[in-house]
Amino acid sequence: QVQLVESGGGLVQPGGSLRLSCAASGSMFSIKTMGWYRQAPGKQRELVATITTGGSTDYADSVKPRFTISRDNAKNTVFLQMASLKPEDTAAYYCVADISPYATNLFTRHWGQGTQVTVSS
């Protein structure tokens, strides 16, 4: 059983910053890509950023260069540093991780429960 536990969401004023964290635990042999998605009310879930084991990153155009994704492979944790936040960044943010429980090349995408980020004055 794998768990992804997010933290760090909350209410912030426009122009402010927040840092999200997501720690993976449970039956894991290796973790490949980790990342963040978000979903605003009435909108489709969208990819925010991803990071590979080697540190290669990819971002949605809407968050460049304001957001920075990073990870600590030793702690199975991924972070999302968000700066210059805008009201349109308001959404539930979900952590994802591609995890293999065994020494195989078969990975399953796991999702966190979501953490709310609200940008409002």
PDB file of C-alpha atoms in Angstrom:
ATOM      1  CA  GLN A   1       0.000   0.000   0.000  1.00  0.00           C
ATOM      2  CA  VAL A   2       1.370   3.381  -1.039  1.00  0.00           C
ATOM      3  CA  GLN A   3       0.421   6.710   0.487  1.00  0.00           C
ATOM      4  CA  LEU A   4       1.133  10.223  -0.759  1.00  0.00           C
ATOM      5  CA  VAL A   5       0.606  12.839   1.925  1.00  0.00           C
ATOM      6  CA  GLU A   6       0.561  16.497   0.911  1.00  0.00           C
ATOM      7  CA  SER A   7       0.999  19.541   3.107  1.00  0.00           C
ATOM      8  CA  GLY A   8       1.556  23.270   2.803  1.00  0.00           C
ATOM      9  CA  GLY A   9      -1.640  24.549   1.230  1.00  0.00           C
ATOM     10  CA  GLY A  10      -3.586  27.493   2.554  1.00  0.00           C
ATOM     11  CA  LEU A  11      -4.787  31.026   1.992  1.00  0.00           C
ATOM     12  CA  VAL A  12      -2.333  33.579   0.596  1.00  0.00           C
ATOM     13  CA  GLN A  13      -2.640  37.083  -0.813  1.00  0.00           C
ATOM     14  CA  PRO A  14      -1.903  37.807  -4.477  1.00  0.00           C
ATOM     15  CA  GLY A  15       1.830  38.123  -4.976  1.00  0.00           C
ATOM     16  CA  GLY A  16       2.561  35.852  -2.048  1.00  0.00           C
ATOM     17  CA  SER A  17       4.335  32.514  -1.846  1.00  0.00           C
ATOM     18  CA  LEU A  18       3.590  28.994  -0.656  1.00  0.00           C
ATOM     19  CA  ARG A  19       5.555  25.769  -0.554  1.00  0.00           C
ATOM     20  CA  LEU A  20       3.801  22.440  -1.013  1.00  0.00           C
ATOM     21  CA  SER A  21       5.316  19.148   0.114  1.00  0.00           C
ATOM     22  CA  CYS A  22       4.358  15.568  -0.669  1.00  0.00           C
ATOM     23  CA  ALA A  23       5.894  12.525   0.998  1.00  0.00           C
ATOM     24  CA  ALA A  24       5.475   9.019  -0.385  1.00  0.00           C
ATOM     25  CA  SER A  25       5.472   6.038   1.947  1.00  0.00           C
ATOM     26  CA  GLY A  26       4.590   2.364   1.942  1.00  0.00           C
ATOM     27  CA  SER A  27       5.489  -0.534  -0.315  1.00  0.00           C
ATOM     28  CA  MET A  28       7.931   1.013  -2.794  1.00  0.00           C
ATOM     29  CA  PHE A  29      10.989  -0.253  -4.612  1.00  0.00           C
ATOM     30  CA  SER A  30      11.528   2.789  -6.772  1.00  0.00           C
ATOM     31  CA  ILE A  31       9.884   6.064  -7.732  1.00  0.00           C
ATOM     32  CA  LYS A  32      10.202   7.458 -11.224  1.00  0.00           C
ATOM     33  CA  THR A  33       8.463  10.706 -12.105  1.00  0.00           C
ATOM     34  CA  MET A  34       6.868  12.839  -9.390  1.00  0.00           C
ATOM     35  CA  GLY A  35       4.757  15.900  -9.941  1.00  0.00           C
ATOM     36  CA  TRP A  36       1.813  18.131  -9.242  1.00  0.00           C
ATOM     37  CA  TYR A  37      -1.575  18.598 -10.855  1.00  0.00           C
ATOM     38  CA  ARG A  38      -4.261  21.093  -9.940  1.00  0.00           C
ATOM     39  CA  GLN A  39      -7.995  21.408 -10.388  1.00  0.00           C
ATOM     40  CA  ALA A  40     -10.010  24.584  -9.998  1.00  0.00           C
ATOM     41  CA  PRO A  41     -13.787  24.489  -9.467  1.00  0.00           C
ATOM     42  CA  GLY A  42     -15.589  23.818 -12.737  1.00  0.00           C
ATOM     43  CA  LYS A  43     -12.363  23.160 -14.616  1.00  0.00           C
ATOM     44  CA  GLN A  44     -10.465  20.098 -15.754  1.00  0.00           C
ATOM     45  CA  ARG A  45      -7.489  18.835 -13.802  1.00  0.00           C
ATOM     46  CA  GLU A  46      -4.283  20.169 -15.340  1.00  0.00           C
ATOM     47  CA  LEU A  47      -0.621  19.308 -15.069  1.00  0.00           C
ATOM     48  CA  VAL A  48       1.417  21.877 -13.161  1.00  0.00           C
ATOM     49  CA  ALA A  49       4.934  20.435 -13.056  1.00  0.00           C
ATOM     50  CA  THR A  50       6.863  17.173 -13.122  1.00  0.00           C
ATOM     51  CA  ILE A  51      10.347  16.084 -12.130  1.00  0.00           C
ATOM     52  CA  THR A  52      12.230  12.892 -12.960  1.00  0.00           C
ATOM     53  CA  THR A  53      14.529  10.941 -10.683  1.00  0.00           C
ATOM     54  CA  GLY A  54      17.464  12.632 -12.356  1.00  0.00           C
ATOM     55  CA  GLY A  55      16.040  16.095 -11.805  1.00  0.00           C
ATOM     56  CA  SER A  56      14.695  16.954 -15.252  1.00  0.00           C
ATOM     57  CA  THR A  57      11.696  19.250 -14.922  1.00  0.00           C
ATOM     58  CA  ASP A  58       8.707  20.288 -16.991  1.00  0.00           C
ATOM     59  CA  TYR A  59       6.194  23.054 -16.282  1.00  0.00           C
ATOM     60  CA  ALA A  60       2.852  24.269 -17.547  1.00  0.00           C
ATOM     61  CA  ASP A  61       3.287  27.554 -19.415  1.00  0.00           C
ATOM     62  CA  SER A  62       0.899  29.241 -16.972  1.00  0.00           C
ATOM     63  CA  VAL A  63       3.270  28.743 -14.016  1.00  0.00           C
ATOM     64  CA  LYS A  64       6.623  29.534 -15.652  1.00  0.00           C
ATOM     65  CA  PRO A  65       8.826  30.968 -14.137  1.00  0.00           C
ATOM     66  CA  ARG A  66       6.864  31.478 -10.900  1.00  0.00           C
ATOM     67  CA  PHE A  67       6.804  27.848  -9.719  1.00  0.00           C
ATOM     68  CA  THR A  68       9.752  25.575  -8.974  1.00  0.00           C
ATOM     69  CA  ILE A  69       9.515  21.818  -8.505  1.00  0.00           C
ATOM     70  CA  SER A  70      12.174  19.855  -6.637  1.00  0.00           C
ATOM     71  CA  ARG A  71      12.549  16.501  -4.918  1.00  0.00           C
ATOM     72  CA  ASP A  72      14.500  14.738  -2.210  1.00  0.00           C
ATOM     73  CA  ASN A  73      15.012  11.193  -3.469  1.00  0.00           C
ATOM     74  CA  ALA A  74      16.357   9.982  -0.116  1.00  0.00           C
ATOM     75  CA  LYS A  75      13.115  11.060   1.580  1.00  0.00           C
ATOM     76  CA  ASN A  76      10.749  10.177  -1.291  1.00  0.00           C
ATOM     77  CA  THR A  77       9.456  13.715  -1.175  1.00  0.00           C
ATOM     78  CA  VAL A  78       8.539  16.252  -3.848  1.00  0.00           C
ATOM     79  CA  PHE A  79       8.130  19.985  -3.343  1.00  0.00           C
ATOM     80  CA  LEU A  80       6.438  22.792  -5.223  1.00  0.00           C
ATOM     81  CA  GLN A  81       7.663  26.297  -4.446  1.00  0.00           C
ATOM     82  CA  MET A  82       5.070  28.787  -5.666  1.00  0.00           C
ATOM     83  CA  ALA A  83       5.838  32.491  -5.924  1.00  0.00           C
ATOM     84  CA  SER A  84       4.055  35.561  -7.299  1.00  0.00           C
ATOM     85  CA  LEU A  85       0.772  33.749  -6.791  1.00  0.00           C
ATOM     86  CA  LYS A  86      -2.289  34.920  -8.700  1.00  0.00           C
ATOM     87  CA  PRO A  87      -6.002  34.416  -8.007  1.00  0.00           C
ATOM     88  CA  GLU A  88      -6.112  32.100 -11.023  1.00  0.00           C
ATOM     89  CA  ASP A  89      -3.706  29.767  -9.206  1.00  0.00           C
ATOM     90  CA  THR A  90      -6.514  28.969  -6.771  1.00  0.00           C
ATOM     91  CA  ALA A  91      -7.181  25.225  -6.960  1.00  0.00           C
ATOM     92  CA  ALA A  92      -6.833  21.904  -5.221  1.00  0.00           C
ATOM     93  CA  TYR A  93      -3.266  20.706  -5.804  1.00  0.00           C
ATOM     94  CA  TYR A  94      -2.599  16.984  -6.151  1.00  0.00           C
ATOM     95  CA  CYS A  95       0.718  15.207  -5.835  1.00  0.00           C
ATOM     96  CA  VAL A  96       1.494  12.286  -8.166  1.00  0.00           C
ATOM     97  CA  ALA A  97       4.224   9.676  -8.162  1.00  0.00           C
ATOM     98  CA  ASP A  98       4.997   6.801 -10.532  1.00  0.00           C
ATOM     99  CA  ILE A  99       5.949   3.942  -8.232  1.00  0.00           C
ATOM    100  CA  SER A 100       7.064   0.355  -8.679  1.00  0.00           C
ATOM    101  CA  PRO A 101       6.736  -1.914  -5.643  1.00  0.00           C
ATOM    102  CA  TYR A 102       9.233  -4.430  -7.049  1.00  0.00           C
ATOM    103  CA  ALA A 103      12.459  -4.496  -9.032  1.00  0.00           C
ATOM    104  CA  THR A 104      10.608  -4.360 -12.348  1.00  0.00           C
ATOM    105  CA  ASN A 105       9.954  -1.738 -14.989  1.00  0.00           C
ATOM    106  CA  LEU A 106       6.242  -1.625 -14.170  1.00  0.00           C
ATOM    107  CA  PHE A 107       5.193   1.646 -12.577  1.00  0.00           C
ATOM    108  CA  THR A 108       1.767   2.719 -11.312  1.00  0.00           C
ATOM    109  CA  ARG A 109       0.717   6.358 -10.914  1.00  0.00           C
ATOM    110  CA  HIS A 110      -0.406   7.152  -7.388  1.00  0.00           C
ATOM    111  CA  TRP A 111      -2.264  10.272  -6.310  1.00  0.00           C
ATOM    112  CA  GLY A 112      -2.364  12.263  -3.108  1.00  0.00           C
ATOM    113  CA  GLN A 113      -5.581  13.402  -1.499  1.00  0.00           C
ATOM    114  CA  GLY A 114      -5.113  17.034  -2.522  1.00  0.00           C
ATOM    115  CA  THR A 115      -4.358  20.248  -0.690  1.00  0.00           C
ATOM    116  CA  GLN A 116      -6.241  23.497  -1.240  1.00  0.00           C
ATOM    117  CA  VAL A 117      -4.464  26.658  -2.339  1.00  0.00           C
ATOM    118  CA  THR A 118      -6.513  29.839  -2.281  1.00  0.00           C
ATOM    119  CA  VAL A 119      -5.093  33.123  -3.560  1.00  0.00           C
ATOM    120  CA  SER A 120      -7.267  36.024  -2.477  1.00  0.00           C
ATOM    121  CA  SER A 121      -7.046  39.427  -0.866  1.00  0.00           C
TER     122      SER A 121
END
